[in-house]
Amino acid sequence: MKFVDLNSEYEFFKTDIENNRKDVLNSGWYLLGPQLEKLETDFAKVIGVNNAVGVKNCTDAITMIVSIFPKDVPVIIPNFGAYPTAIAVARHTSNIYYINVDNTLTMDPRELPKDVKNGIIIPVHLFGNNCDMDAILKYAKDNSHTVIEDCAQSTGSGSGTKGDYSVFSFYPTKPLSSMGDGGMICSNKDLEIFKKMRFYGQNNGTIEFVGINSRMDEFQASIVNVKLNKFQELNDIRISIANRYKKIVKGVKERGRCVYHQFVMLVNDRNKVIEILQNNKIPYMIHYPKHISTMVHTSRLDSPEVENIVNDKVISLPCHPFLLESDINKIEEVLWEIKPFEY
Ligand SMILES: Cc1ncc(COP(=O)(O)O)c(C=O)c1O
């Protein structure tokens, strides 16, 4: 049994991926070409926004958006989760506010700072779950913050339409993935500035401002184009597997259509749970072992202390769409053994 199974995913899409790859090879157009244009148009439709701009990865997508704000703009992000969000932000500002998460493991709106204005708030739809966007949008409006939804792990959950911007990752393990790097900036706003920024800051051969090189290549775009029509079917399978697990254990509370990028449980005695999983040859991972603020340091001296509520309790179990029925049965059996340790 594998924790993720990218080989089976390749087999599933193989014929179409190979055909598209040949088309790209024969086209002689390898960057910023028709595959990316098609992806931008179709992806925007699938997500439900007017505009989409493909970039090299989701970290760049966040950095690029944050960079249009003044240096050291206040940015509010969750303290628990994947560290690229913080890395992307920390390149432009040291004024980061780390916020605890609620029982959905997404940003807890009750913890948002009252005295921060005119900044950016980045709700991260972690593990495929949805943040409490109603509360976050109200807070953002009351305090004049721009909202960037981080949908790197939640493509297909319905996230990505409510903020001013949303960003997506096509990293190979994500719900909609390439076979390398790729990312997308989405918005109902005009995104022309990011088309220039991803290409050195260039507009028709003239440098308008200092940009970067963050072009998504045609091979990666062609792979995502193939998967775009079917990724929701795979999300549905992930959801149905998670629902089976949830008949036995609580797992993390979901909000809306959680697409289970990871199936995460909180447990009290993680070493004991790991022992049970190892004895039964069930792969597992720890998402995430450390608070982000302990890894991405900022110069903010008054950074509020955040409680360590979940990092020592989380454990992720296999929940990918290519698990065999026998694998799922085995995991269900073992979940009964783990259940008494659930937090
Ligand atoms: C929540 C979150 N945000 C941002 C990123 C960054 O994505 P990328 O690897 O495409 O830069 C990731 C990737 O792991 C992520 O999980």
PDB file of C-alpha atoms and ligand atoms in Angstrom, residues 56-62 81-86 88 122 124-127 150-154 167-174 180-184 261 288, ligand 1:
ATOM      1  CA  LYS A  56       5.703  28.427 -12.157  1.00  0.00           C
ATOM      2  CA  ASN A  57       4.311  27.372  -8.771  1.00  0.00           C
ATOM      3  CA  CYS A  58       1.920  28.460  -6.038  1.00  0.00           C
ATOM      4  CA  THR A  59       4.695  29.927  -3.867  1.00  0.00           C
ATOM      5  CA  ASP A  60       5.501  32.368  -6.694  1.00  0.00           C
ATOM      6  CA  ALA A  61       1.784  33.085  -7.091  1.00  0.00           C
ATOM      7  CA  ILE A  62       1.558  34.252  -3.463  1.00  0.00           C
ATOM      8  CA  GLY A  81      -0.100  24.041   7.977  1.00  0.00           C
ATOM      9  CA  ALA A  82       2.229  24.082   4.995  1.00  0.00           C
ATOM     10  CA  TYR A  83       5.154  26.478   5.310  1.00  0.00           C
ATOM     11  CA  PRO A  84       5.332  27.743   1.646  1.00  0.00           C
ATOM     12  CA  THR A  85       2.559  30.254   2.380  1.00  0.00           C
ATOM     13  CA  ALA A  86       4.748  31.868   5.048  1.00  0.00           C
ATOM     14  CA  ALA A  88       6.180  33.361   0.037  1.00  0.00           C
ATOM     15  CA  ILE A 122      -4.463  34.576   3.561  1.00  0.00           C
ATOM     16  CA  VAL A 124      -5.431  28.506   3.697  1.00  0.00           C
ATOM     17  CA  HIS A 125      -7.956  25.800   2.777  1.00  0.00           C
ATOM     18  CA  LEU A 126      -5.815  23.127   4.367  1.00  0.00           C
ATOM     19  CA  PHE A 127      -6.024  19.397   3.552  1.00  0.00           C
ATOM     20  CA  ASP A 150      -4.597  29.734  -0.641  1.00  0.00           C
ATOM     21  CA  CYS A 151      -6.255  26.836  -2.482  1.00  0.00           C
ATOM     22  CA  ALA A 152      -3.046  24.854  -3.067  1.00  0.00           C
ATOM     23  CA  GLN A 153      -4.576  21.813  -1.362  1.00  0.00           C
ATOM     24  CA  SER A 154      -8.242  22.402  -2.117  1.00  0.00           C
ATOM     25  CA  VAL A 167      -3.874  30.787  -5.725  1.00  0.00           C
ATOM     26  CA  PHE A 168      -3.509  27.137  -6.713  1.00  0.00           C
ATOM     27  CA  SER A 169      -0.676  24.614  -6.880  1.00  0.00           C
ATOM     28  CA  PHE A 170      -0.210  21.850  -9.462  1.00  0.00           C
ATOM     29  CA  TYR A 171       2.536  20.150  -7.431  1.00  0.00           C
ATOM     30  CA  PRO A 172       2.336  16.408  -8.262  1.00  0.00           C
ATOM     31  CA  THR A 173       0.462  15.299  -5.121  1.00  0.00           C
ATOM     32  CA  LYS A 174      -2.183  18.021  -5.229  1.00  0.00           C
ATOM     33  CA  GLY A 180       6.471  18.924 -12.099  1.00  0.00           C
ATOM     34  CA  ASP A 181       5.734  22.425 -10.892  1.00  0.00           C
ATOM     35  CA  GLY A 182       2.861  24.692 -11.788  1.00  0.00           C
ATOM     36  CA  GLY A 183       0.573  27.246 -10.186  1.00  0.00           C
ATOM     37  CA  MET A 184      -2.295  29.607 -10.951  1.00  0.00           C
ATOM     38  CA  HIS A 261      -6.036  16.224   0.006  1.00  0.00           C
ATOM     39  CA  TYR A 288       2.781  19.065   9.973  1.00  0.00           C
TER      40      TYR A 288
HETATM   41  C1  LIG B   1      -1.128  25.306   1.472  1.00  0.00           C
HETATM   42  C2  LIG B   1      -0.018  25.446   0.485  1.00  0.00           C
HETATM   43  N1  LIG B   1       0.278  26.660   0.000  1.00  0.00           N
HETATM   44  C3  LIG B   1       1.253  26.839  -0.910  1.00  0.00           C
HETATM   45  C4  LIG B   1       1.985  25.767  -1.388  1.00  0.00           C
HETATM   46  C5  LIG B   1       3.067  26.022  -2.379  1.00  0.00           C
HETATM   47  O1  LIG B   1       2.824  25.350  -3.585  1.00  0.00           O
HETATM   48  P1  LIG B   1       3.991  25.119  -4.643  1.00  0.00           P
HETATM   49  O2  LIG B   1       4.738  23.897  -4.205  1.00  0.00           O
HETATM   50  O3  LIG B   1       3.268  24.929  -5.939  1.00  0.00           O
HETATM   51  O4  LIG B   1       4.845  26.329  -4.647  1.00  0.00           O
HETATM   52  C6  LIG B   1       1.717  24.490  -0.918  1.00  0.00           C
HETATM   53  C7  LIG B   1       2.497  23.344  -1.397  1.00  0.00           C
HETATM   54  O5  LIG B   1       2.887  22.471  -0.707  1.00  0.00           O
HETATM   55  C8  LIG B   1       0.683  24.312   0.042  1.00  0.00           C
HETATM   56  O6  LIG B   1       0.379  23.111   0.513  1.00  0.00           O
END
